[in-house]
Structure formats: C-alpha cells, structure tokens
PDB file of C-alpha atoms in Angstrom:
ATOM      1  CA  UNK A  58     -11.109  26.810 -14.434  1.00  0.00           C
ATOM      2  CA  UNK A  59     -13.508  25.118 -14.413  1.00  0.00           C
ATOM      3  CA  UNK A  60     -14.812  24.707 -18.395  1.00  0.00           C
ATOM      4  CA  UNK A  61     -17.166  23.249 -20.992  1.00  0.00           C
ATOM      5  CA  UNK A  62     -19.673  20.949 -21.069  1.00  0.00           C
ATOM      6  CA  UNK A  63     -20.008  17.372 -19.483  1.00  0.00           C
ATOM      7  CA  UNK A  64     -17.935  19.310 -16.875  1.00  0.00           C
ATOM      8  CA  UNK A  65     -18.028  17.042 -13.508  1.00  0.00           C
ATOM      9  CA  UNK A  66     -18.908  19.790 -11.274  1.00  0.00           C
ATOM     10  CA  UNK A  67     -22.381  20.969 -11.280  1.00  0.00           C
ATOM     11  CA  UNK A  68     -22.940  24.376 -11.878  1.00  0.00           C
ATOM     12  CA  UNK A  69     -24.258  24.720  -8.189  1.00  0.00           C
ATOM     13  CA  UNK A  70     -21.457  24.107  -6.619  1.00  0.00           C
ATOM     14  CA  UNK A  71     -18.811  25.487  -8.964  1.00  0.00           C
ATOM     15  CA  UNK A  72     -20.464  28.409  -8.059  1.00  0.00           C
ATOM     16  CA  UNK A  73     -20.345  27.591  -4.170  1.00  0.00           C
ATOM     17  CA  UNK A  74     -16.280  27.162  -4.786  1.00  0.00           C
ATOM     18  CA  UNK A  75     -15.812  30.208  -6.493  1.00  0.00           C
ATOM     19  CA  UNK A  76     -17.163  32.893  -3.915  1.00  0.00           C
ATOM     20  CA  UNK A  77     -14.785  30.609  -1.357  1.00  0.00           C
ATOM     21  CA  UNK A  78     -11.784  30.871  -3.865  1.00  0.00           C
ATOM     22  CA  UNK A  79     -12.448  34.853  -4.079  1.00  0.00           C
ATOM     23  CA  UNK A  80     -12.198  34.709  -0.275  1.00  0.00           C
ATOM     24  CA  UNK A  81      -9.762  33.492  -0.026  1.00  0.00           C
ATOM     25  CA  UNK A  82      -7.694  35.072  -2.299  1.00  0.00           C
ATOM     26  CA  UNK A  83      -8.560  38.325   0.343  1.00  0.00           C
ATOM     27  CA  UNK A  84      -7.931  36.100   3.126  1.00  0.00           C
ATOM     28  CA  UNK A  85      -6.212  33.608   3.207  1.00  0.00           C
ATOM     29  CA  UNK A  86      -6.573  32.947   7.241  1.00  0.00           C
ATOM     30  CA  UNK A  87     -10.935  32.848   6.654  1.00  0.00           C
ATOM     31  CA  UNK A  88     -11.193  29.341   8.506  1.00  0.00           C
ATOM     32  CA  UNK A  89     -14.759  28.983   7.408  1.00  0.00           C
ATOM     33  CA  UNK A  90     -14.659  29.344   3.974  1.00  0.00           C
ATOM     34  CA  UNK A  91     -11.420  26.912   4.018  1.00  0.00           C
ATOM     35  CA  UNK A  92     -14.182  24.037   5.815  1.00  0.00           C
ATOM     36  CA  UNK A  93     -16.662  25.555   3.043  1.00  0.00           C
ATOM     37  CA  UNK A  94     -14.527  24.570   0.583  1.00  0.00           C
ATOM     38  CA  UNK A  95     -13.237  20.785   1.922  1.00  0.00           C
ATOM     39  CA  UNK A  96     -16.950  20.017   2.227  1.00  0.00           C
ATOM     40  CA  UNK A  97     -17.819  20.890  -1.563  1.00  0.00           C
ATOM     41  CA  UNK A  98     -15.033  19.464  -2.735  1.00  0.00           C
ATOM     42  CA  UNK A  99     -15.761  16.339  -0.474  1.00  0.00           C
ATOM     43  CA  UNK A 100     -19.946  16.489  -1.648  1.00  0.00           C
ATOM     44  CA  UNK A 101     -18.119  16.700  -5.693  1.00  0.00           C
ATOM     45  CA  UNK A 102     -16.009  13.968  -5.188  1.00  0.00           C
ATOM     46  CA  UNK A 103     -18.820  11.940  -4.100  1.00  0.00           C
ATOM     47  CA  UNK A 104     -22.077  12.677  -6.976  1.00  0.00           C
ATOM     48  CA  UNK A 105     -22.318  12.799 -10.913  1.00  0.00           C
ATOM     49  CA  UNK A 106     -19.607  10.739 -13.013  1.00  0.00           C
ATOM     50  CA  UNK A 107     -16.695  11.610  -9.568  1.00  0.00           C
ATOM     51  CA  UNK A 108     -18.593   8.406  -7.883  1.00  0.00           C
ATOM     52  CA  UNK A 109     -19.012   5.105  -9.214  1.00  0.00           C
ATOM     53  CA  UNK A 110     -22.560   3.725  -7.458  1.00  0.00           C
ATOM     54  CA  UNK A 111     -22.085   0.930  -8.832  1.00  0.00           C
ATOM     55  CA  UNK A 112     -18.346  -0.521  -7.812  1.00  0.00           C
ATOM     56  CA  UNK A 113     -18.468   2.049  -4.673  1.00  0.00           C
ATOM     57  CA  UNK A 114     -16.175   3.024  -6.195  1.00  0.00           C
ATOM     58  CA  UNK A 115     -14.612   6.887  -6.767  1.00  0.00           C
ATOM     59  CA  UNK A 116     -13.646   7.719 -11.211  1.00  0.00           C
ATOM     60  CA  UNK A 117     -10.133   9.522 -11.638  1.00  0.00           C
ATOM     61  CA  UNK A 118     -12.152  12.679 -10.751  1.00  0.00           C
ATOM     62  CA  UNK A 119     -13.944  11.518  -7.759  1.00  0.00           C
ATOM     63  CA  UNK A 120      -9.899  11.491  -6.573  1.00  0.00           C
ATOM     64  CA  UNK A 121      -8.861  15.093  -7.904  1.00  0.00           C
ATOM     65  CA  UNK A 122     -11.720  16.141  -6.132  1.00  0.00           C
ATOM     66  CA  UNK A 123     -11.194  14.921  -3.381  1.00  0.00           C
ATOM     67  CA  UNK A 124      -7.299  15.810  -3.249  1.00  0.00           C
ATOM     68  CA  UNK A 125      -8.777  19.540  -3.254  1.00  0.00           C
ATOM     69  CA  UNK A 126     -11.361  18.427  -0.344  1.00  0.00           C
ATOM     70  CA  UNK A 127      -7.436  17.827   0.859  1.00  0.00           C
ATOM     71  CA  UNK A 128      -5.991  20.756   0.110  1.00  0.00           C
ATOM     72  CA  UNK A 129      -8.665  23.105   2.426  1.00  0.00           C
ATOM     73  CA  UNK A 130      -9.262  20.884   4.830  1.00  0.00           C
ATOM     74  CA  UNK A 131      -4.951  20.965   5.619  1.00  0.00           C
ATOM     75  CA  UNK A 132      -4.780  24.397   4.647  1.00  0.00           C
ATOM     76  CA  UNK A 133      -7.602  24.868   7.531  1.00  0.00           C
ATOM     77  CA  UNK A 134      -5.671  22.730   9.504  1.00  0.00           C
ATOM     78  CA  UNK A 135      -3.347  24.730   9.777  1.00  0.00           C
ATOM     79  CA  UNK A 136      -4.394  27.710  10.494  1.00  0.00           C
ATOM     80  CA  UNK A 137      -4.077  25.760  13.599  1.00  0.00           C
ATOM     81  CA  UNK A 138      -8.831  26.394  14.958  1.00  0.00           C
ATOM     82  CA  UNK A 139      -8.938  26.455  18.085  1.00  0.00           C
ATOM     83  CA  UNK A 140     -12.423  23.604  17.776  1.00  0.00           C
ATOM     84  CA  UNK A 141     -11.671  21.671  14.540  1.00  0.00           C
ATOM     85  CA  UNK A 142     -14.870  20.958  13.196  1.00  0.00           C
ATOM     86  CA  UNK A 143     -15.912  17.694  13.657  1.00  0.00           C
ATOM     87  CA  UNK A 144     -18.734  17.593  10.884  1.00  0.00           C
ATOM     88  CA  UNK A 145     -15.405  18.036   8.587  1.00  0.00           C
ATOM     89  CA  UNK A 146     -13.935  15.565   9.975  1.00  0.00           C
ATOM     90  CA  UNK A 147     -15.737  12.855   9.523  1.00  0.00           C
ATOM     91  CA  UNK A 148     -15.974  14.014   5.845  1.00  0.00           C
ATOM     92  CA  UNK A 149     -12.621  13.563   5.647  1.00  0.00           C
ATOM     93  CA  UNK A 150     -12.497  10.454   7.084  1.00  0.00           C
ATOM     94  CA  UNK A 151     -13.885   8.881   4.201  1.00  0.00           C
ATOM     95  CA  UNK A 152     -12.079  10.881   1.916  1.00  0.00           C
ATOM     96  CA  UNK A 153      -8.694   8.824   3.508  1.00  0.00           C
ATOM     97  CA  UNK A 154     -10.126   6.487   3.930  1.00  0.00           C
ATOM     98  CA  UNK A 155     -10.705   2.725   1.861  1.00  0.00           C
ATOM     99  CA  UNK A 156     -12.685   4.184  -0.099  1.00  0.00           C
ATOM    100  CA  UNK A 157     -10.717   7.144  -1.864  1.00  0.00           C
ATOM    101  CA  UNK A 158      -7.268   8.974  -0.890  1.00  0.00           C
ATOM    102  CA  UNK A 159      -6.297   6.133   1.609  1.00  0.00           C
ATOM    103  CA  UNK A 160      -4.059   8.593   3.331  1.00  0.00           C
ATOM    104  CA  UNK A 161      -4.377   6.003   6.995  1.00  0.00           C
ATOM    105  CA  UNK A 162      -2.441   8.996   9.370  1.00  0.00           C
ATOM    106  CA  UNK A 163      -4.295  10.943   7.640  1.00  0.00           C
ATOM    107  CA  UNK A 164      -7.841   9.143   7.864  1.00  0.00           C
ATOM    108  CA  UNK A 165      -6.759   8.756  11.765  1.00  0.00           C
ATOM    109  CA  UNK A 166      -5.912  12.622  12.524  1.00  0.00           C
ATOM    110  CA  UNK A 167      -9.314  12.995  11.081  1.00  0.00           C
ATOM    111  CA  UNK A 168     -11.188  10.127  13.148  1.00  0.00           C
ATOM    112  CA  UNK A 169      -9.919  11.529  15.727  1.00  0.00           C
ATOM    113  CA  UNK A 170     -11.712  14.956  15.773  1.00  0.00           C
ATOM    114  CA  UNK A 171     -14.593  13.422  15.530  1.00  0.00           C
ATOM    115  CA  UNK A 172     -13.608  10.863  18.366  1.00  0.00           C
ATOM    116  CA  UNK A 173     -13.528  13.507  20.731  1.00  0.00           C
ATOM    117  CA  UNK A 174     -16.620  15.270  19.635  1.00  0.00           C
ATOM    118  CA  UNK A 175     -18.202  12.728  20.400  1.00  0.00           C
ATOM    119  CA  UNK A 176     -19.333   9.430  23.091  1.00  0.00           C
ATOM    120  CA  UNK A 177     -17.760   6.704  22.728  1.00  0.00           C
ATOM    121  CA  UNK A 178     -18.621   3.718  20.971  1.00  0.00           C
ATOM    122  CA  UNK A 179     -16.989  -0.224  19.757  1.00  0.00           C
ATOM    123  CA  UNK A 180     -17.948   1.493  16.212  1.00  0.00           C
ATOM    124  CA  UNK A 181     -15.795   4.654  15.861  1.00  0.00           C
ATOM    125  CA  UNK A 182     -12.788   2.780  17.363  1.00  0.00           C
ATOM    126  CA  UNK A 183     -12.639   0.187  15.917  1.00  0.00           C
ATOM    127  CA  UNK A 184     -12.715   2.208  12.401  1.00  0.00           C
ATOM    128  CA  UNK A 185      -9.876   3.853  14.690  1.00  0.00           C
ATOM    129  CA  UNK A 186      -7.591   0.654  14.927  1.00  0.00           C
ATOM    130  CA  UNK A 187      -8.610  -0.263  11.494  1.00  0.00           C
ATOM    131  CA  UNK A 188      -7.393   3.309   9.628  1.00  0.00           C
ATOM    132  CA  UNK A 189      -3.830   3.153  12.770  1.00  0.00           C
ATOM    133  CA  UNK A 190      -3.622  -0.616  11.450  1.00  0.00           C
ATOM    134  CA  UNK A 191      -3.322   1.138   7.376  1.00  0.00           C
ATOM    135  CA  UNK A 192      -0.982   4.314   8.918  1.00  0.00           C
ATOM    136  CA  UNK A 193       1.505   1.653  10.480  1.00  0.00           C
ATOM    137  CA  UNK A 194      -0.108   2.564  13.886  1.00  0.00           C
ATOM    138  CA  UNK A 195       0.042  -0.559  15.244  1.00  0.00           C
ATOM    139  CA  UNK A 196       0.204   0.312  18.815  1.00  0.00           C
ATOM    140  CA  UNK A 197      -2.857   2.861  18.520  1.00  0.00           C
ATOM    141  CA  UNK A 198      -4.032  -0.624  16.548  1.00  0.00           C
ATOM    142  CA  UNK A 199      -4.246  -2.781  19.171  1.00  0.00           C
ATOM    143  CA  UNK A 200      -5.214  -0.110  21.215  1.00  0.00           C
ATOM    144  CA  UNK A 201      -8.850   0.983  19.942  1.00  0.00           C
ATOM    145  CA  UNK A 202      -8.803  -2.154  19.358  1.00  0.00           C
ATOM    146  CA  UNK A 203      -9.049  -3.677  22.321  1.00  0.00           C
ATOM    147  CA  UNK A 204     -11.183  -0.750  23.345  1.00  0.00           C
ATOM    148  CA  UNK A 205     -13.588  -1.094  20.833  1.00  0.00           C
ATOM    149  CA  UNK A 206     -13.989  -4.524  22.220  1.00  0.00           C
ATOM    150  CA  UNK A 207     -14.353  -3.361  25.591  1.00  0.00           C
ATOM    151  CA  UNK A 208     -17.407  -1.098  24.405  1.00  0.00           C
ATOM    152  CA  UNK A 209     -19.126  -3.805  23.221  1.00  0.00           C
ATOM    153  CA  UNK A 210     -21.157  -5.816  24.336  1.00  0.00           C
ATOM    154  CA  UNK A 211     -20.331  -9.521  24.536  1.00  0.00           C
ATOM    155  CA  UNK A 212     -22.275 -11.220  22.734  1.00  0.00           C
ATOM    156  CA  UNK A 213     -20.951  -8.994  19.594  1.00  0.00           C
ATOM    157  CA  UNK A 214     -17.548  -9.162  21.183  1.00  0.00           C
ATOM    158  CA  UNK A 215     -16.188 -12.665  19.056  1.00  0.00           C
ATOM    159  CA  UNK A 216     -17.582 -11.617  16.086  1.00  0.00           C
ATOM    160  CA  UNK A 217     -16.139  -7.603  16.606  1.00  0.00           C
ATOM    161  CA  UNK A 218     -12.776  -9.121  16.980  1.00  0.00           C
ATOM    162  CA  UNK A 219     -13.216 -10.848  13.113  1.00  0.00           C
ATOM    163  CA  UNK A 220     -14.283  -7.889  10.935  1.00  0.00           C
ATOM    164  CA  UNK A 221     -12.249  -5.545  12.955  1.00  0.00           C
ATOM    165  CA  UNK A 222      -9.343  -8.362  11.705  1.00  0.00           C
ATOM    166  CA  UNK A 223     -10.520  -8.921   8.254  1.00  0.00           C
ATOM    167  CA  UNK A 224      -9.990  -5.321   7.752  1.00  0.00           C
ATOM    168  CA  UNK A 225      -6.578  -4.487   8.422  1.00  0.00           C
ATOM    169  CA  UNK A 226      -5.772  -7.516   6.673  1.00  0.00           C
ATOM    170  CA  UNK A 227      -7.493  -5.495   3.571  1.00  0.00           C
ATOM    171  CA  UNK A 228      -6.170  -1.550   4.432  1.00  0.00           C
ATOM    172  CA  UNK A 229      -2.500  -3.426   5.233  1.00  0.00           C
ATOM    173  CA  UNK A 230      -2.595  -5.783   1.339  1.00  0.00           C
ATOM    174  CA  UNK A 231      -4.406  -2.919  -0.318  1.00  0.00           C
ATOM    175  CA  UNK A 232      -1.559  -0.454   0.694  1.00  0.00           C
ATOM    176  CA  UNK A 233      -0.203   1.392  -2.025  1.00  0.00           C
ATOM    177  CA  UNK A 234       2.906   2.814  -0.450  1.00  0.00           C
ATOM    178  CA  UNK A 235       2.733   1.825   2.875  1.00  0.00           C
ATOM    179  CA  UNK A 236       4.852   5.286   3.788  1.00  0.00           C
ATOM    180  CA  UNK A 237       2.143   8.091   2.214  1.00  0.00           C
ATOM    181  CA  UNK A 238       2.085  11.194   3.710  1.00  0.00           C
ATOM    182  CA  UNK A 239       0.639  13.526   1.805  1.00  0.00           C
TER     183      UNK A 239
END
C-alpha cells in the first residue's frame, strides 16, 4: 500500500508496518504485532509532514496514522491481553486526546491502563479528570479531580483546580460530536 514520492511514511517505518502486516496475516492473534503496529503508527503520526510542530497539531495524514494506530490498539485489546501494555497505552492516551482524535472515552480507558501500572499522582488524576469530562463521564471526572487535588501539595491545590477547570472547559467546548465512539 505504501506508494510513490513524498510518502508520509519513511522507509524504515514502512518496512516495520509491512513486517507487522505479514505477521498479522499469518497470525491475526499475535498480540505483540498488534502492539508494535499501534506504536509504529503513532510514531509515524508524530513525524515529518504528519505533524505540524509550529501549530502543535496533526495534519490530515497524521490523523490518518492515528486512526491506523487506533485500529491496531483496538485489535490488540480485543485479544484480551492479561496485562495490557502501559507504555503503548500511554501513547494511545495522546492519540485519543485533545491534540489527536478527540476520542475521549478511549483516552480514558487507555489512561486507566497506564494508571494501573504507575504510582498515584496528582498529574495522572488531573489528566483523567479532563479526559473523563471530554467523554461526558461526569462522575468519574469529578472523582478524579478531587483525587488530584488531594494528592497535590497544599500550596499547588488552588492552581491545579483552576488548571483542571480550564482544561475541562476546553475539552467540552471543542467536542465535534459529543457521543463519539470509534
């Protein structure tokens, strides 16, 4: 599928994608290859003409790569891994978040995988509060915000609350279709 000049996928990445595709054709249940595919698609989305560093935004081609990463991650999760990979989940939080596909329900699920594997922190809960707000998961958002504020040092709590509130207002305002699921 990767074609002629000016391709948005460099040779090395395209070789990796082709390798994963071959493996997955032979064995659609290969969790490691689905994971690898999600990672390489995310990395490609963040390089070259797929990402506008000046505007800190994905181009149409970059968003297409994120959609490909989403497909691979979704297939990986459908195989019901015992312990989903937190590093790739962390990439998918970014892919699904404000700057990416704006699929906040999926972002929340990915972030919860990350949080299962990390020490509790105000930052993670603040991020969860914002993404849950974007996903219209109001109760989860409120609980996460409270937990973030509880975990933050006293001197930073007021600022953190206003940061979370601002981010939540941006996520809920800019939602293309509030009930977006995949």
